[in-house]
Coordinates of C-alpha atoms and ligand atoms in Angstrom, one line a residue:
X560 CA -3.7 -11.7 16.7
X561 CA -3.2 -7.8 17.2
X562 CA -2.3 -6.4 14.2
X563 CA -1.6 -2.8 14.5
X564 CA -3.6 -1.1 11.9
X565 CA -2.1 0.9 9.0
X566 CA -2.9 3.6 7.2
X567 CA -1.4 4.0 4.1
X568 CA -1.9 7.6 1.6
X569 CA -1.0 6.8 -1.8
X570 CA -0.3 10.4 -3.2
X571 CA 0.0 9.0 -6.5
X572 CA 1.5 11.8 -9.4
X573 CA 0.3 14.6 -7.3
X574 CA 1.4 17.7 -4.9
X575 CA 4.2 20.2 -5.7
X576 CA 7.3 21.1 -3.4
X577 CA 4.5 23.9 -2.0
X578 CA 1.7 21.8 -1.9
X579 CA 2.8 18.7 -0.6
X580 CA 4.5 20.9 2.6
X581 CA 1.0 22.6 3.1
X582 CA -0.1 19.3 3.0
X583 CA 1.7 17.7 5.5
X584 CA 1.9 20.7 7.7
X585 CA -2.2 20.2 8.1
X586 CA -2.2 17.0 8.7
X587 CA 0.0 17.3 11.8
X588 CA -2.2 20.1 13.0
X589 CA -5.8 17.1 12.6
X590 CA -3.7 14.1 13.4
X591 CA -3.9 12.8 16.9
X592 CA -0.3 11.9 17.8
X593 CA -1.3 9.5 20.4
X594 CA -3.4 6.8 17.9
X595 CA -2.3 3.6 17.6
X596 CA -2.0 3.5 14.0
X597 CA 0.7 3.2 12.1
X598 CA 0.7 6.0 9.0
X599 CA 2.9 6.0 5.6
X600 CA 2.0 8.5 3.3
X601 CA 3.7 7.6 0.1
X602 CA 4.9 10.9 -2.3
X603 CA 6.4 11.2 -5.4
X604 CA 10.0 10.9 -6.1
X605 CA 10.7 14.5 -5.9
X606 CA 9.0 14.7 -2.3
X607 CA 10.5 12.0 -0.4
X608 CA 13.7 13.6 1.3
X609 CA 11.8 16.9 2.1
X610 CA 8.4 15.4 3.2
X611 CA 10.9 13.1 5.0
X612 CA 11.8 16.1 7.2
X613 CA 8.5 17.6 7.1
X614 CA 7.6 14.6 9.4
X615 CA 10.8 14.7 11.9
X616 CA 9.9 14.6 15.3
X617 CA 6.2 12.3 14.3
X618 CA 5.5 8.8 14.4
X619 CA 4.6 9.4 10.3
X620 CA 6.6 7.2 7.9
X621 CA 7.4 8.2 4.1
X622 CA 6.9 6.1 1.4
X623 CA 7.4 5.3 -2.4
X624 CA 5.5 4.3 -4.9
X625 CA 7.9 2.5 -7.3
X626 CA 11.5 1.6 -7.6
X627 CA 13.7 -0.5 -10.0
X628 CA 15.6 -3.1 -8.8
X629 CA 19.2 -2.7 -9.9
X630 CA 21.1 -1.5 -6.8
X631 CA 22.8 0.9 -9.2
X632 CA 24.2 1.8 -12.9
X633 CA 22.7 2.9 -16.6
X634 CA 19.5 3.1 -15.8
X635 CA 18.3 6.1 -17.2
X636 CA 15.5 7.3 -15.2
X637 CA 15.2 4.8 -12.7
X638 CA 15.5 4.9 -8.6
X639 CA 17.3 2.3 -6.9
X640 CA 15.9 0.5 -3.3
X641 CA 19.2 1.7 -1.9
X642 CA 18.5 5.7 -2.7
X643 CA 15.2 5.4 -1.4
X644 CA 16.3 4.0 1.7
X645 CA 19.1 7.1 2.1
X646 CA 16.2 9.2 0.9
X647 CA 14.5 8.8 4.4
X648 CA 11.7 6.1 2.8
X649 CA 10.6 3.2 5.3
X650 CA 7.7 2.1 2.7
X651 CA 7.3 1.4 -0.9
X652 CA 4.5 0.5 -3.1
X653 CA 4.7 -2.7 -5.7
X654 CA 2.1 -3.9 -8.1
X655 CA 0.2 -1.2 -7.9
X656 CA -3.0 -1.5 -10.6
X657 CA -1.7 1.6 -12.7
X658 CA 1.8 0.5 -12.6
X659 CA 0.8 -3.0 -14.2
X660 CA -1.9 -1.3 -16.0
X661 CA -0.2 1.8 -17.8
X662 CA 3.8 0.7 -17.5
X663 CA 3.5 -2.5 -18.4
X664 CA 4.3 -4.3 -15.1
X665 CA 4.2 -8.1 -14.5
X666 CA 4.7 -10.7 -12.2
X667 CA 8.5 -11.3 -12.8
X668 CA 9.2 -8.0 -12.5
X669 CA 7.0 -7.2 -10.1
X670 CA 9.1 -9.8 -8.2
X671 CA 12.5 -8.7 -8.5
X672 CA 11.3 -5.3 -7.1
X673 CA 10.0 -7.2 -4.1
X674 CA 13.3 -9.0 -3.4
X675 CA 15.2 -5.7 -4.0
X676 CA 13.0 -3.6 -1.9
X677 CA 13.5 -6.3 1.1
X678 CA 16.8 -6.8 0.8
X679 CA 17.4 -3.0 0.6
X680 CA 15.8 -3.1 4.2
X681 CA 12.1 -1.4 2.9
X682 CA 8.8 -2.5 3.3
X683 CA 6.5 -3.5 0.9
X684 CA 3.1 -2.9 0.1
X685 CA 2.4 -5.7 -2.5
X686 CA -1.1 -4.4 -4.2
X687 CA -3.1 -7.0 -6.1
X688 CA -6.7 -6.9 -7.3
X689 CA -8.8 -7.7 -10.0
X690 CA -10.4 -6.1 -13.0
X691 CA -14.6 -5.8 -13.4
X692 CA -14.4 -8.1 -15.9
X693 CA -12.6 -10.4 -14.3
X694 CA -15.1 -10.2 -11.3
X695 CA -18.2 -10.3 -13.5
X696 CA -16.8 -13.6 -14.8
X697 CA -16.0 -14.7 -11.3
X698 CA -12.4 -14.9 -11.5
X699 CA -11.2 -12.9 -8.8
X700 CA -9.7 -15.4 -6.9
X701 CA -8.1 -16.9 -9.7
X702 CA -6.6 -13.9 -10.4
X703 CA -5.3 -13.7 -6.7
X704 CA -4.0 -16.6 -6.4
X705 CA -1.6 -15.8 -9.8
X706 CA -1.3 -12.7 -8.7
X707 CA 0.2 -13.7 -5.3
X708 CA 2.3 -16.7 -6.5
X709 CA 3.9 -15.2 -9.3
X710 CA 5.6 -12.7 -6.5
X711 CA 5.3 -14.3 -3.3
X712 CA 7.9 -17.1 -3.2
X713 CA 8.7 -18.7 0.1
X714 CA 12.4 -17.0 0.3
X715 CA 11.1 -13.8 0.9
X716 CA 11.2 -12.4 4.2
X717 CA 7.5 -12.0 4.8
X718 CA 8.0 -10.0 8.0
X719 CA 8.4 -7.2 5.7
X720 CA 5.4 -7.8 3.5
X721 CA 2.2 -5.7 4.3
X722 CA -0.6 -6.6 1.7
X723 CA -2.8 -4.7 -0.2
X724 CA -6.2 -5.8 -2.0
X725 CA -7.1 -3.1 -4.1
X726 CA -10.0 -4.3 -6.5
X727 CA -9.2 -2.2 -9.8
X728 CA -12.7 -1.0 -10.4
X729 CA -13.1 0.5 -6.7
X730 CA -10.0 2.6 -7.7
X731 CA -10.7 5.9 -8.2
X732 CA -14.2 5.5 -8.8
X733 CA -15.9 6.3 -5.9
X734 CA -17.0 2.4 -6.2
X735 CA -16.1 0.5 -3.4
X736 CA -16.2 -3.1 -2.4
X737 CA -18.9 -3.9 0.3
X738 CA -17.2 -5.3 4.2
X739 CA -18.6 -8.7 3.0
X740 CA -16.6 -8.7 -0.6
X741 CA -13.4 -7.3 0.9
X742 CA -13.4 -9.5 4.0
X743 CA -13.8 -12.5 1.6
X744 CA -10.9 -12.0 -0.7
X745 CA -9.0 -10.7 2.6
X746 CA -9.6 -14.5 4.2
X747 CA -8.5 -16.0 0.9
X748 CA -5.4 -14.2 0.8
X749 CA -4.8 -14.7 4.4
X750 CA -4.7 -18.5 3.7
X751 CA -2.9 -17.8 0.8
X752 CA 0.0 -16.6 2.8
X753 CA -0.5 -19.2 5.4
X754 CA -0.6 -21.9 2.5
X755 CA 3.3 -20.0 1.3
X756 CA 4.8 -19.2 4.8
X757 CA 2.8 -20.7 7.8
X758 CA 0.6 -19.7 10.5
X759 CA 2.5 -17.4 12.5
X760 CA 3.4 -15.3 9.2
X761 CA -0.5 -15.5 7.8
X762 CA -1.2 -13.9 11.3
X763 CA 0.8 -11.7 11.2
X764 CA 0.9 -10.2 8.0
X765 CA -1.7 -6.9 7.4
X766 CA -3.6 -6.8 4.2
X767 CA -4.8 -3.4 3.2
X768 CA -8.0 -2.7 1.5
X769 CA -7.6 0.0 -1.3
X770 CA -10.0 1.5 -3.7
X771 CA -12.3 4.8 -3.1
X772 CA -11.5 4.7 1.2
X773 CA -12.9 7.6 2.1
X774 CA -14.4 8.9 5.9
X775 CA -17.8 7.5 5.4
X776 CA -17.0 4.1 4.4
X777 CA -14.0 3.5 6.1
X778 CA -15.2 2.9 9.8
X779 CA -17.2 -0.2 8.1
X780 CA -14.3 -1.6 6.3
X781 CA -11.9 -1.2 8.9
X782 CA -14.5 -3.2 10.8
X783 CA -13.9 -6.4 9.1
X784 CA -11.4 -9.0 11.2
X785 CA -8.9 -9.2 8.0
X786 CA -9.1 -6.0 7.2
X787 CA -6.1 -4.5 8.6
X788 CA -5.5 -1.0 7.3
X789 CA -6.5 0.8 4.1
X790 CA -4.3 2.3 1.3
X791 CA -6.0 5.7 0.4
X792 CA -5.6 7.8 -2.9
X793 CA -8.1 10.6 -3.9
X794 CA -8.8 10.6 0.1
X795 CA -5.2 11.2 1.2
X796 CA -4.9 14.6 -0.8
X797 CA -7.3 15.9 2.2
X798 CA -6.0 16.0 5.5
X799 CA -9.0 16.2 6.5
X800 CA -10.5 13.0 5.0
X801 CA -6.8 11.1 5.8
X802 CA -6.8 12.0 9.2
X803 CA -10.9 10.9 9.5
X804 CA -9.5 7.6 7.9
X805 CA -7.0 7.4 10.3
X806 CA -8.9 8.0 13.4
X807 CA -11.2 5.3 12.2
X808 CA -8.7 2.8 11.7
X809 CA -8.0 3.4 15.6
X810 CA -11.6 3.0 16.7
X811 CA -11.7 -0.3 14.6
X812 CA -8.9 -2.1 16.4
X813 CA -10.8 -0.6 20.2
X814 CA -14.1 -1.7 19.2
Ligands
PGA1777 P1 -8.5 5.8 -4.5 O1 -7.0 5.1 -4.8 O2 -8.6 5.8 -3.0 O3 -8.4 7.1 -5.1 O4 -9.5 4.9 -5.1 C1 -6.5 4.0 -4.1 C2 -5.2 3.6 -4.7 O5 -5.1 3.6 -5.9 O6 -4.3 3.2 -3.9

């Protein structure tokens, strides 16, 4: 199966109006246009409908990193899928590690996001991962497999599902997990998927590898057959280092 790569920037609570077009307006000048890689970079609220112009004209997507799931009314301080979507967004981010980790996200939430964000016509980046402890005491795939069925029922329209394994203790770190350990919880959650959805889905469905992607180690990750794209934080705030990432992502799928 050809999966096209993706290349996901996770810009996290960072970049002002100013910064964020300075941003941008680099990494169309060290992007090549012509890769065959698809690229979301995922901004702050505040940045979506401008950075959503910024990139007019490129194959660049914008994305999210959160929503709520109410299509609308009192909820004080919350973004609907639906506004996103009129705000020029393509992509959003759910179950990220610091959204379960600092807000207090879980599972059932986590899920009603999921369906919201589908049915709202985005796509999703489901992030899971585990915790050093909980890979000290080997329970990674324990974890997983929770994480992943507490979200993934077989309703959802998987089409619109792009994975992301993001162990917590890579994040941020400069720690990340070796080809072998990524590739192995990549094949686990690949036959997770086919175990919800079948075959054809499982093959078709990309899972991202997140946590410390930079331009050295990326090219070796990106290597690895289930390893089908990489969501980037500290890296993404370089164009530099994102479009490095970016250009190795391309030479993975050719070599
Ligand atoms: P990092 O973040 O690349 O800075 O480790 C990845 C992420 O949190 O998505």
């Amino acid at each position: 199966m050809n999966r096209q790569l993706l290349v996901a920037g996770n810009w996290k609570m960072h970049n002002t109006l100013d910064e964020a077009r300075a941003l941008m307006k680099e990494l169309r000048k060290k992007l090549d246009p012509d890769l065959d890689v698809e690229v979301v970079v995922c901004t702050p609220f505040t940045l979506l409908y401008p950075m959503g112009r910024e990139i007019d004209g490129t194959a660049i997507k914008v994305g999210a990193q959160n929503l709520y799931f109410e299509p609308k009314g009192a909820f004080t301080g919350e973004i609907s899928p639906v506004m996103l979507k009129h705000a020029g967004c393509s992509y959003v981010i759910i179950g990220h590690s610091e959204r379960r980790q600092h807000f207090g996200e879980t599972g059932g939430l986590l899920r009603r996001k999921v369906v919201a964000a589908i049915e709202a016509g985005l796509d999703v980046i489901f992030c899971v991962g585990e915790t050093l402890e909980q890979r000290e005491s080997s329970a990674t795939i324990r974890v997983l497999d929770r994480q992943i069925d507490e979200v993934l029922k077989p309703s959802l329209d998987a089409s619109r599902v792009t994975m992301a394994y993001e162990p917590v203790w890579a994040i941020g770190t400069g720690r990340q997990a070796t080809p072998e350990q990524a590739q192995e919880v990549h094949a686990f959650i690949r036959g997770k998927i086919k175990g919800i959805y079948g075959p054809e889905a499982a093959d078709g469905m990309r899972i991202l590898y997140g946590g410390s992607v930079k331009p050295g180690n990326a090219a070796d990750l990106l290597a690895c057959p289930d390893v089908d794209g990489a969501l980037v934080g500290g890296a993404c705030l370089v164009a530099e280092d994102f479009a490095a990432i970016i250009s190795a992502a391309a030479a993975a799928r050719v070599g």
